mmCIF file of C-alpha atoms in Angstrom:
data_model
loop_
_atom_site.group_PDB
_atom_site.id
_atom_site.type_symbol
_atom_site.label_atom_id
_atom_site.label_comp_id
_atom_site.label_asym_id
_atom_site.label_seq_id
_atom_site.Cartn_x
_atom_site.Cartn_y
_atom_site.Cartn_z
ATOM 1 C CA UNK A 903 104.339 113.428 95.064
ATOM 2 C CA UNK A 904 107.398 115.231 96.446
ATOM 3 C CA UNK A 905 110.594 112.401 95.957
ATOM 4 C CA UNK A 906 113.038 113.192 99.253
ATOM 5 C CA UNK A 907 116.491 112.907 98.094
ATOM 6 C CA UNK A 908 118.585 113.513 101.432
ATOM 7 C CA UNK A 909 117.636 113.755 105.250
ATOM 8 C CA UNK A 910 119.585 115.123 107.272
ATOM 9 C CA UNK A 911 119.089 114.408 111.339
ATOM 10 C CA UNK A 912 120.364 115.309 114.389
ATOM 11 C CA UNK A 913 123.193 116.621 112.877
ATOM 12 C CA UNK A 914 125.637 118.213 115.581
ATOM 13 C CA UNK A 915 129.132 120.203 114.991
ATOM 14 C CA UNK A 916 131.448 120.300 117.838
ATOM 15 C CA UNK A 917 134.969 122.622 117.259
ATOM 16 C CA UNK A 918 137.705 121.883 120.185
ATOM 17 C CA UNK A 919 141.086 124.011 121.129
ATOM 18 C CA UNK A 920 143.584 123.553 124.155
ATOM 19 C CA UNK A 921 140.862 125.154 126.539
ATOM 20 C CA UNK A 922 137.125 124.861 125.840
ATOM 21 C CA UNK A 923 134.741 123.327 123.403
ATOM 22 C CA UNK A 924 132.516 125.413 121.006
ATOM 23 C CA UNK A 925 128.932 124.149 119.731
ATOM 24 C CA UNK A 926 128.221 125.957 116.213
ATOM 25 C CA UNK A 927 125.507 123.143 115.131
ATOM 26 C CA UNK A 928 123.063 121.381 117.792
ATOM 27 C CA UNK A 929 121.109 118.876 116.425
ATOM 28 C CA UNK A 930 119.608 120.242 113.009
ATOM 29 C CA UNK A 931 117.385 117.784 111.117
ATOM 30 C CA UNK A 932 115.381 118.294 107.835
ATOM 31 C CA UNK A 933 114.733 116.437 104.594
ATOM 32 C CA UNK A 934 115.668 118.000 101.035
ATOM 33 C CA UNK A 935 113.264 117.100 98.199
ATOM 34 C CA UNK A 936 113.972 116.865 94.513
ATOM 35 C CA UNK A 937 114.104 120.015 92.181
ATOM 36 C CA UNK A 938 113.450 121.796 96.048
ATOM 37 C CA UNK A 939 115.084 125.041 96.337
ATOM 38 C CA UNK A 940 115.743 125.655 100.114
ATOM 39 C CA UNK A 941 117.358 128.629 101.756
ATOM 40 C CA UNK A 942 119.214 128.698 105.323
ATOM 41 C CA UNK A 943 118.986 131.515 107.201
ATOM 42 C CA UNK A 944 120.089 133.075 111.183
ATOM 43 C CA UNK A 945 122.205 135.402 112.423
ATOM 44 C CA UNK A 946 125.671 135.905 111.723
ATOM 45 C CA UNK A 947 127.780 133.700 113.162
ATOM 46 C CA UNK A 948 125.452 130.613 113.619
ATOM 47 C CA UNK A 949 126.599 128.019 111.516
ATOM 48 C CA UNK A 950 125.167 128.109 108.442
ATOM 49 C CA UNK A 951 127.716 127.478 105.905
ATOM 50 C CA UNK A 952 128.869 124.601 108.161
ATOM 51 C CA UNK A 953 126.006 122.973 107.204
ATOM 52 C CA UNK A 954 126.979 122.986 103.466
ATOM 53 C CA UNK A 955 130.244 122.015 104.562
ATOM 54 C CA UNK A 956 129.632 119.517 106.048
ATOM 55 C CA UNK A 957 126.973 118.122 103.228
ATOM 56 C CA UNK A 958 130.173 118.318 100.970
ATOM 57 C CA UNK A 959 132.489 116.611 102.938
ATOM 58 C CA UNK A 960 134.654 119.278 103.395
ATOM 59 C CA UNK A 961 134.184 119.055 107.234
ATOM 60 C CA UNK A 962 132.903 115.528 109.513
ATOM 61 C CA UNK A 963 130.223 115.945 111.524
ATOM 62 C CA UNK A 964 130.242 115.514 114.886
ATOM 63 C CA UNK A 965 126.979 113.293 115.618
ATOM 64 C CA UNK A 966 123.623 112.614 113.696
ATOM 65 C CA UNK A 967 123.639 111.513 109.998
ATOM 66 C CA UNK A 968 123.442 112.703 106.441
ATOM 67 C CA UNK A 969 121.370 110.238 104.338
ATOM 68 C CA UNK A 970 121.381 110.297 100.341
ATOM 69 C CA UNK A 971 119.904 108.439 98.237
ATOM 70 C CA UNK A 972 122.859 106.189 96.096
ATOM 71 C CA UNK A 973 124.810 107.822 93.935
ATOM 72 C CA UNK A 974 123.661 111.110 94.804
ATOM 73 C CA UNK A 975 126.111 113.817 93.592
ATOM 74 C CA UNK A 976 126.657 117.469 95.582
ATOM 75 C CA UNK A 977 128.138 120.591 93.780
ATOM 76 C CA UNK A 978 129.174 123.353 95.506
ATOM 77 C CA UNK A 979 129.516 126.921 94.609
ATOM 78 C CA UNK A 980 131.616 129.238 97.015
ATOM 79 C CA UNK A 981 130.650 133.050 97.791
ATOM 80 C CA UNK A 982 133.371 134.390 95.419
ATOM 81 C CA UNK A 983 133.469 132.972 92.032
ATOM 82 C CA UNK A 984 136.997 131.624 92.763
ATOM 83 C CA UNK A 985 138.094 131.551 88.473
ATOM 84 C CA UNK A 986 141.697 131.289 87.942
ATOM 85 C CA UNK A 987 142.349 134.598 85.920
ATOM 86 C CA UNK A 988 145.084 132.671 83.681
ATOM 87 C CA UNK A 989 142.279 130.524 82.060
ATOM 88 C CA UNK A 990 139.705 131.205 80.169
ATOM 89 C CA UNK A 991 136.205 131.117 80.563
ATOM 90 C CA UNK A 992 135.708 127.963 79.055
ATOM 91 C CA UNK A 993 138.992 126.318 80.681
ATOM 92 C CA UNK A 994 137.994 127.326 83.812
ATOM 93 C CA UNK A 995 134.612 125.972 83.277
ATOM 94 C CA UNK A 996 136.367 122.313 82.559
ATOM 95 C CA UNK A 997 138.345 122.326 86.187
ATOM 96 C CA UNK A 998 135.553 120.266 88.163
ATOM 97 C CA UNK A 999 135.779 117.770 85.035
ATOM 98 C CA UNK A 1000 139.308 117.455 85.496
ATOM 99 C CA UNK A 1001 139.164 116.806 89.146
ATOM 100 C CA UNK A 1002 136.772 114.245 88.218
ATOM 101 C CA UNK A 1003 138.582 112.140 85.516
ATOM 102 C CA UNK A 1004 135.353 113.012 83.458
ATOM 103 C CA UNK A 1005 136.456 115.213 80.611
ATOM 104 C CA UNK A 1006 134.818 113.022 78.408
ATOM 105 C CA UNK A 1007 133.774 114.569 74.502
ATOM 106 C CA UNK A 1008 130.287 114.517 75.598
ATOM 107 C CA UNK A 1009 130.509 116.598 78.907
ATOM 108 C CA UNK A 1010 132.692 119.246 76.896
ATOM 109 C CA UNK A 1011 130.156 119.359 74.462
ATOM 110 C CA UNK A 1012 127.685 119.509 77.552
ATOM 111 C CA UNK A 1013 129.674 122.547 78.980
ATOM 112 C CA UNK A 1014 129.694 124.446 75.888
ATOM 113 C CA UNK A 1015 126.122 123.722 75.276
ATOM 114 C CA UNK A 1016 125.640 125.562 78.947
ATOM 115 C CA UNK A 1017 127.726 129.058 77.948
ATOM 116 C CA UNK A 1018 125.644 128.916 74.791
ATOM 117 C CA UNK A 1019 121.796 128.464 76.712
ATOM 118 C CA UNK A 1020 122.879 130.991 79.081
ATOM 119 C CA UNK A 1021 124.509 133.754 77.173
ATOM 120 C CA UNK A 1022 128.144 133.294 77.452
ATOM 121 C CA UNK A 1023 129.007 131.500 74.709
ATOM 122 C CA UNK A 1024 130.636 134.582 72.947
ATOM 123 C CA UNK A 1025 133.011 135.079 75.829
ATOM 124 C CA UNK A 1026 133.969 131.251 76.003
ATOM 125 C CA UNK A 1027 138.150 132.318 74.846
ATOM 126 C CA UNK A 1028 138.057 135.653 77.202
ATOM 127 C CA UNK A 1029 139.734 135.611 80.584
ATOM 128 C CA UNK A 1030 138.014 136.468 83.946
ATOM 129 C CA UNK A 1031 139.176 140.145 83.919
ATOM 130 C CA UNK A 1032 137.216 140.654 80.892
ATOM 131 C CA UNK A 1033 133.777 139.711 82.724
ATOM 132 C CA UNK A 1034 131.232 141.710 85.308
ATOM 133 C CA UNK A 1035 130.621 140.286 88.706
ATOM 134 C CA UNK A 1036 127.563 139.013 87.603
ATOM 135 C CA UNK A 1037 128.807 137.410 84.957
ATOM 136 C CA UNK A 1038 132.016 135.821 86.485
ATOM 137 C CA UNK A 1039 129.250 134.207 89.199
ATOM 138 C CA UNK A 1040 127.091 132.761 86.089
ATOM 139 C CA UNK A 1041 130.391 131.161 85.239
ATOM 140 C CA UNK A 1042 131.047 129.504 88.473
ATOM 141 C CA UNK A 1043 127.694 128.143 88.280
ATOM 142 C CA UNK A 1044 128.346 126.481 85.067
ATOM 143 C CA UNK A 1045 131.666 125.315 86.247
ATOM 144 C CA UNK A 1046 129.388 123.270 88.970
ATOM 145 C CA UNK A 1047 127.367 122.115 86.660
ATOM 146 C CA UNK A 1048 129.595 120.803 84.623
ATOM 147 C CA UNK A 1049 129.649 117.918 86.984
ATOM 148 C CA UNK A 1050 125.953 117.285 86.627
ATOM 149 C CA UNK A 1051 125.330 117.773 90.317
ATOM 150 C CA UNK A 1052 121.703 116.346 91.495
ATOM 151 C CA UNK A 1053 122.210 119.286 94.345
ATOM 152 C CA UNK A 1054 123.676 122.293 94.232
ATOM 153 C CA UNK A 1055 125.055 123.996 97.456
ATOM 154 C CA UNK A 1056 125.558 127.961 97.094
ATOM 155 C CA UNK A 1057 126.767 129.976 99.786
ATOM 156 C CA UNK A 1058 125.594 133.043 99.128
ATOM 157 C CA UNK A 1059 125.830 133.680 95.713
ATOM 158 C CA UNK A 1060 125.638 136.798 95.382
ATOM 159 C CA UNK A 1061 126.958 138.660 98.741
ATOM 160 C CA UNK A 1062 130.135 139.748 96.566
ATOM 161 C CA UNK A 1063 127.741 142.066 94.050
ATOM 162 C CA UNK A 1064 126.569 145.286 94.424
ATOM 163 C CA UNK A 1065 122.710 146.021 95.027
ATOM 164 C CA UNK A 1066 121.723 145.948 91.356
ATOM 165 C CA UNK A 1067 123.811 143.252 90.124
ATOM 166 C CA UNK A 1068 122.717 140.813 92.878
ATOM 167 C CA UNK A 1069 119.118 141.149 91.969
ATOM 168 C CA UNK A 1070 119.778 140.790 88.020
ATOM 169 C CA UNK A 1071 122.215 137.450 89.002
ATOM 170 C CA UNK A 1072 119.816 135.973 91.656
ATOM 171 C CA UNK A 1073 116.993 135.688 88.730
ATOM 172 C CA UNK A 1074 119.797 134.368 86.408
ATOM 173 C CA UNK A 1075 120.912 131.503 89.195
ATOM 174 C CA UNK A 1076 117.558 130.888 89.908
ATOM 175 C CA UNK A 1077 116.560 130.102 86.182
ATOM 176 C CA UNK A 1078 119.352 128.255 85.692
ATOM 177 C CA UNK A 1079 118.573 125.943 88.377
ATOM 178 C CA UNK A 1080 114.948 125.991 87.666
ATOM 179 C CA UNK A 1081 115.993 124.904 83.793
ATOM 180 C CA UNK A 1082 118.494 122.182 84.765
ATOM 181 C CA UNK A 1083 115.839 120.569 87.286
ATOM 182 C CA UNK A 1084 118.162 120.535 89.793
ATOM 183 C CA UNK A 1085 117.686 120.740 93.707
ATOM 184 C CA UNK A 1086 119.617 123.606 95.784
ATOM 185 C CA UNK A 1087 120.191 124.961 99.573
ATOM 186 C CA UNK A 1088 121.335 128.136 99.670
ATOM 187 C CA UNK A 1089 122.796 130.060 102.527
ATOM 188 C CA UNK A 1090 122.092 133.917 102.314
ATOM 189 C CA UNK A 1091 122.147 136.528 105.020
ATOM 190 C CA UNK A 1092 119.296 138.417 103.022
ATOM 191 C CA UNK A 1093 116.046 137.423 103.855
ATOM 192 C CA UNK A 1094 114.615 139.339 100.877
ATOM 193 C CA UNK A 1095 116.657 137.424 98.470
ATOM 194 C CA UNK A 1096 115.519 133.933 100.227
ATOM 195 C CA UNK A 1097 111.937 134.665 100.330
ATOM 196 C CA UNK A 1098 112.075 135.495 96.577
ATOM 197 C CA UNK A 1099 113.999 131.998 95.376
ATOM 198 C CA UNK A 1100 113.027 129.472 97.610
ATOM 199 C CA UNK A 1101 110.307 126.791 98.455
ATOM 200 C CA UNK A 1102 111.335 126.691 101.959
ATOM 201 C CA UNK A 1103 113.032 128.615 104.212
ATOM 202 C CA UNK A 1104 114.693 127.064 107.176
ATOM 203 C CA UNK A 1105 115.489 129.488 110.027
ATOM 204 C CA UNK A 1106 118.152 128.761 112.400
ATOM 205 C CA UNK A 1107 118.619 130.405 116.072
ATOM 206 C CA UNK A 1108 122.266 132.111 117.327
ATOM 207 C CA UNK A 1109 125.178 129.856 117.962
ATOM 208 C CA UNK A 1110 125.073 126.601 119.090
ATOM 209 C CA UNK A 1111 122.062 126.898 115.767
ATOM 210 C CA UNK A 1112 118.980 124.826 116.237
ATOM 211 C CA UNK A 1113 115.947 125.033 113.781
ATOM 212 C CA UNK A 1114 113.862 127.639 114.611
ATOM 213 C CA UNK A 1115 111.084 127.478 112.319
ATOM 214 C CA UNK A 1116 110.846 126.340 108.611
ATOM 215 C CA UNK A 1117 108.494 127.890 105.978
ATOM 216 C CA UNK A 1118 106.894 126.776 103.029
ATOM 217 C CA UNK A 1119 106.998 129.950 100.621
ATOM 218 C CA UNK A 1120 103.756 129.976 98.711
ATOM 219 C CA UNK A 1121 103.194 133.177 96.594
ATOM 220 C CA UNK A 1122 100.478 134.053 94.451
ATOM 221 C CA UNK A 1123 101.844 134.331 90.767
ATOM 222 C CA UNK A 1124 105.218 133.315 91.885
ATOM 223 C CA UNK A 1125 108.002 133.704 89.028
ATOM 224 C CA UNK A 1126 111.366 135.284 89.069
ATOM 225 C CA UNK A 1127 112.874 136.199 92.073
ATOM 226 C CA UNK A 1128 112.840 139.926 90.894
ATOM 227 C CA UNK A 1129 108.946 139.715 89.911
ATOM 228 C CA UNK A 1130 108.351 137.854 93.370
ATOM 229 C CA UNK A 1131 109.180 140.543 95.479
ATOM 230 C CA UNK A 1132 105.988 142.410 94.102
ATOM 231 C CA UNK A 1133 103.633 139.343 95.491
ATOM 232 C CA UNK A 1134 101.415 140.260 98.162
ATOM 233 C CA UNK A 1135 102.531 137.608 100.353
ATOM 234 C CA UNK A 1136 106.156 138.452 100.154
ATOM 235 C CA UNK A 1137 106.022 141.427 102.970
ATOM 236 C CA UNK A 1138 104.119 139.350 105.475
ATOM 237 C CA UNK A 1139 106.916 136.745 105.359
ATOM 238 C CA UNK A 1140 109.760 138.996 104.988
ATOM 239 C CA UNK A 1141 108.002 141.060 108.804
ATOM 240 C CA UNK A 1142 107.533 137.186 110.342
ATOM 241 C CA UNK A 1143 111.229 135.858 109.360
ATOM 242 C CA UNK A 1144 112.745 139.089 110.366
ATOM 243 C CA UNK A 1145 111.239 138.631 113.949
ATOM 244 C CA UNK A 1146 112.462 134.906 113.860
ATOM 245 C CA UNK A 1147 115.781 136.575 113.762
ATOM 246 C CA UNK A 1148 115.918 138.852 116.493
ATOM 247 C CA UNK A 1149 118.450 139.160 118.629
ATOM 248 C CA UNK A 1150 116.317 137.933 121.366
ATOM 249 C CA UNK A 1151 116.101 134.164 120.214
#
């Protein structure tokens, strides 16, 4: 049985200025489940990476409630890779340690054990300049795992690639997370990409963003995200979600 990890309910985001008051979030709810991967998507605009914002405490809510289970920890990976190009792979991989007070022997060790499992090892003394896009992103996913997150929030990943090297990266984030058991909720604009990682898909309406409708993702054979897009299922859902999202909702 499925072990729910966070609920969130109701959950409402409110922005003011001198003149008028703008909705961008009206009363989203849904539950997160352990080693779940779930992806948000809705037109542009609607408030989807508030959502993640406001799971990481980077923005307050303005009603409902975010429930966790205790000592719950949230990582949170950014649409560009955000490395600072005067460290080096490895140092750069440390900096959520360091804002933690946790660069212990054991989580160094725990970091380097990650560059080694996922091929970038070798590169550990290079500098950012030295490494693809798809590469640079594999490093800011180690860098928030470092932390041992229990959830990982990415917001979109991968919109910064080109064509090619967002398909080779989305399998490599998805094993990743698949390997390290960990739970995520992704924001993409690309449905494609969504229907080939996730478990569910949560579907949000224009601005103020209300939950349209939320799939469960079953595929026959279901594997990579690459080798997922070949599943017989996956144009059915790709032709539903896209007319979740038209302009008309």
């Amino acid at each position: 049985m499925k072990r729910k990890i966070l609920t969130i309910k109701n959950l409402s985001k409110r922005y003011h200025d001198k003149t008028d008051e703008i909705k961008a979030l009206d009363n989203i709810s849904f539950d997160v489940y352990e080693k779940e991967f779930i992806a948000i998507v809705g037109p542009s605009g609607c408030g989807k990476s508030t959502i993640l914002s406001i799971l990481s405490e980077l923005e307050k809510k303005s009603s409902g409630t975010t429930s966790k289970n205790k000592d719950l920890t949230i990582g949170y990976m950014l649409q560009n890779d955000s490395l600072f190009f005067w460290r080096t792979i490895y140092d750069n991989c440390l900096i959520g340690l360091e804002i933690t007070d946790k660069l212990t022997k054991e989580n160094k060790q725990y970091v380097l054990d990650l560059l080694k499992t996922y091929g970038l090892y070798e590169f550990k003394d290079k500098y950012p300049s030295s490494l693809s896009g798809g590469m640079r992103q594999r490093v800011a996913l180690i860098r928030t795992l470092a932390i041992k997150p229990d959830i990982l929030l990415l917001d979109e990943p991968m919109s910064a690639l080109d064509y090619q090297s967002r398909l080779a990266i989305s399998d490599d984030i998805y094993k990743i997370i698949k390997n390290e058991g960990k739970t995520a909720i992704m924001v993409t604009h690309d449905i494609a990409e969504a229907i080939s990682m996730s478990d569910r898909i949560i579907v949000l309406t224009k601005r103020p963003a209300r939950v349209k409708t939320i799939y469960e993702i079953n595929l026959t054979n279901k594997s990579t995200p690459i080798n997922n897009r070949k599943c017989k299922e996956f144009s059915t859902y790709y032709d539903t979600i896209w007319r979740d999202l038209d302009v008309h909702i």
